XYZ file of N, CA and C in Angstrom:
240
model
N -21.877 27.852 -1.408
C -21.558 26.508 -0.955
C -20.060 26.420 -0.659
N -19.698 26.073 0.551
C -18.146 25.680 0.890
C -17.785 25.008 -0.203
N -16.480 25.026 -0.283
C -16.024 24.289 -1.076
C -15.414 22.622 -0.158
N -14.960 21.583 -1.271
C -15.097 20.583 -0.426
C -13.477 20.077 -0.112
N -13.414 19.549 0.990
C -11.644 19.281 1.859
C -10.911 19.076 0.233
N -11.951 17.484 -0.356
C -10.931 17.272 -1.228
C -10.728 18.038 -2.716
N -11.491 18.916 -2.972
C -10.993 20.280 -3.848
C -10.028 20.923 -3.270
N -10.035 21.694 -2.570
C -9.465 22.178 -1.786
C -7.818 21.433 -1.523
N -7.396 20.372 -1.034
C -6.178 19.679 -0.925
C -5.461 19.803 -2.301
N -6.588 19.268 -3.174
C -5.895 19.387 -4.743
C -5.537 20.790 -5.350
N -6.580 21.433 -5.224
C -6.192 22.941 -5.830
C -5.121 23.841 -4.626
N -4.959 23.404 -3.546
C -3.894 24.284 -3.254
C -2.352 23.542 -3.192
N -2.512 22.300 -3.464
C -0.963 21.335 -3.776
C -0.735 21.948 -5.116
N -1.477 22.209 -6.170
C -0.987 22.111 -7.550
C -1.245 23.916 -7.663
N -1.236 24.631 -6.557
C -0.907 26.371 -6.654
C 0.374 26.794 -5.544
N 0.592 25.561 -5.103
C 1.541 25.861 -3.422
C 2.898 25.041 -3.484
N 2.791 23.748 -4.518
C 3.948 23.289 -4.741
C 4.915 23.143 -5.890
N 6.071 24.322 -5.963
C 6.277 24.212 -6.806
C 7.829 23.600 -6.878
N 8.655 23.742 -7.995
C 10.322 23.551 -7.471
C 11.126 24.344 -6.699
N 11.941 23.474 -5.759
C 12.409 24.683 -4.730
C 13.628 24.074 -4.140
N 14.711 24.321 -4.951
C 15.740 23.785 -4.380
C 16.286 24.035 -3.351
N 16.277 24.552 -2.773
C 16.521 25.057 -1.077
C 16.724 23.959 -0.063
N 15.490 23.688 -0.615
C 14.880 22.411 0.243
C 16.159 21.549 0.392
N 16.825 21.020 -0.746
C 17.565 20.289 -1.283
C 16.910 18.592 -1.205
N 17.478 17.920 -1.075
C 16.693 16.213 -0.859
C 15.783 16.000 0.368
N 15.631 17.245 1.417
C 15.176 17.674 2.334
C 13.370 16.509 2.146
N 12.961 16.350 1.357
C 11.610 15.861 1.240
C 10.752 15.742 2.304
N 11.154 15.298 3.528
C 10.233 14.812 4.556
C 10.139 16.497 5.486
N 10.797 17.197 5.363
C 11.190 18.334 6.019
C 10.378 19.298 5.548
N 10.223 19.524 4.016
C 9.444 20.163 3.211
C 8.379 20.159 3.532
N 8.006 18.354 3.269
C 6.508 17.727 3.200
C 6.032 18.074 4.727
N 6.483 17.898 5.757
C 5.638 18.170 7.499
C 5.513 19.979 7.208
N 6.699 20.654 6.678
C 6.241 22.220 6.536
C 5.119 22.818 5.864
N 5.268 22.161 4.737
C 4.053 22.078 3.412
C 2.725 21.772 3.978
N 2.343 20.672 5.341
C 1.187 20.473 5.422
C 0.850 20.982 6.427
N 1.478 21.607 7.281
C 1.267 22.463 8.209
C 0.738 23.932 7.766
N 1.088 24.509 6.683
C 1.232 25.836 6.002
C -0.577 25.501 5.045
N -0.511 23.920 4.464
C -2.219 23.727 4.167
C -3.003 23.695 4.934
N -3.037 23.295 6.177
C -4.078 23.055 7.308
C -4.130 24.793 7.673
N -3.286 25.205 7.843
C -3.739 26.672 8.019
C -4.549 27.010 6.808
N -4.355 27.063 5.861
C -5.056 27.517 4.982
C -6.419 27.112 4.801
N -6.614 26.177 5.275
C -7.705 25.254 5.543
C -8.832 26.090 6.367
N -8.101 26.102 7.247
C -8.634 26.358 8.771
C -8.983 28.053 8.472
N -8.090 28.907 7.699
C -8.739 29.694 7.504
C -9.958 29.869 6.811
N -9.883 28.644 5.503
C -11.417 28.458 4.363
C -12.310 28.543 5.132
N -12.040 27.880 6.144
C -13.630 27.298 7.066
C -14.117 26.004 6.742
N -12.971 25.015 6.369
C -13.078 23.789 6.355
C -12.427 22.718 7.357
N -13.298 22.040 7.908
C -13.712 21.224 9.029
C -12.220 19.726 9.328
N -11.439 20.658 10.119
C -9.745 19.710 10.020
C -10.091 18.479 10.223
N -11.155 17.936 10.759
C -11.199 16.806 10.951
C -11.930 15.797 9.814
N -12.131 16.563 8.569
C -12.213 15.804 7.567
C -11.735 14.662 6.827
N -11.878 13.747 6.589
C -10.780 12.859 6.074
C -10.169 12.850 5.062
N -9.911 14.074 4.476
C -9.307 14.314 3.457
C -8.410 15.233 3.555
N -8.307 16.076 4.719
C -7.250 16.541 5.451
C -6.762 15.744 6.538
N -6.710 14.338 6.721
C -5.783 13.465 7.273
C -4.695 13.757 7.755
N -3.821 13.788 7.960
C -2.293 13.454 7.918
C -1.507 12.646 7.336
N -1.864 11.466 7.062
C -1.385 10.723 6.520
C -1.602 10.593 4.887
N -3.095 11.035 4.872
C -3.262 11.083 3.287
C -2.576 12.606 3.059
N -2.829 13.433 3.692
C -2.078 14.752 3.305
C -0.419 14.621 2.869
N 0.057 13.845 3.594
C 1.586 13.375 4.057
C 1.909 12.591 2.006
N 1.050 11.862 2.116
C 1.109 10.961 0.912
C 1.202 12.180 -0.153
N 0.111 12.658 -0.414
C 0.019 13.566 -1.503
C 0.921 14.699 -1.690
N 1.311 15.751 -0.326
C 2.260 16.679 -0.774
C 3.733 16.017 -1.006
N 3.881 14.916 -0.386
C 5.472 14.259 -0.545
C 5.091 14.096 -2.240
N 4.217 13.538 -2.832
C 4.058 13.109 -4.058
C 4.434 13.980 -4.745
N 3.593 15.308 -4.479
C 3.809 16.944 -5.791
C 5.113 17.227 -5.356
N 5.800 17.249 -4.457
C 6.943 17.583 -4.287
C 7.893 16.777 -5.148
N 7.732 15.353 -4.910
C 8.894 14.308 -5.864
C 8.544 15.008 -7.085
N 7.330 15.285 -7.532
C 7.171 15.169 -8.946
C 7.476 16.457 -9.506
N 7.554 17.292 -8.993
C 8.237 18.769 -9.264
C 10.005 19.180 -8.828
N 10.110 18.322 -7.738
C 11.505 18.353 -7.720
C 12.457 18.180 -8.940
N 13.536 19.365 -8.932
C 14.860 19.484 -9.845
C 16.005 19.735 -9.178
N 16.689 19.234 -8.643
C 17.986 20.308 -8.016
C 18.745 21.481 -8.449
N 18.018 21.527 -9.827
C 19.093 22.915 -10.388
C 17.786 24.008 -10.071
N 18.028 24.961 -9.647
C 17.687 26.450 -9.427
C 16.502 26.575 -10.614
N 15.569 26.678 -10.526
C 14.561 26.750 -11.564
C 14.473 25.758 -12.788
N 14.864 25.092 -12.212
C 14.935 23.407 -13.225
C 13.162 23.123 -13.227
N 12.831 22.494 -14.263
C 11.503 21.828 -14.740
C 12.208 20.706 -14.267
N 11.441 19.287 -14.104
C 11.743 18.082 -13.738
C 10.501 17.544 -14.792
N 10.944 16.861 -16.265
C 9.778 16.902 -17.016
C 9.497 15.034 -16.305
């Protein structure tokens, strides 16, 4: 059985986003790279882009989210 868009969105945000100061306050820059780099991954599963759970906008919502919430600016910083 495929697995489903919205497994899938969740289990690869919380294996794909981690802290990354590079980025720096960069957020929106990250977040359009970040969901571009999931839809591929997607698209390779063999799950159907036009799902509504690969959105854009809900995608947009959620990786900006794991990103705030993992963001640290120091170099391997936890952000508890």
């Amino acid at each position: 059985m495929a697995e489903s868009a919205s497994s899938f969105m969740r289990d690869w945000i919380s294996e794909n986003i981690h802290n990354d100061p590079t980025w720096g306050d960069r957020i929106g820059e990250r977040t359009a790279a970040e969901i571009v780099k999931l839809k591929a991954d997607a698209r390779t599963a063999g799950l159907d882009l036009s799902d509504p759970e690969l959105d854009d906008d809900l995608l947009h919502d959620e990786v900006w989210a794991a990103i705030e919430n993992v963001y640290d600016p120091e170099v391997g910083g936890i952000k508890d």
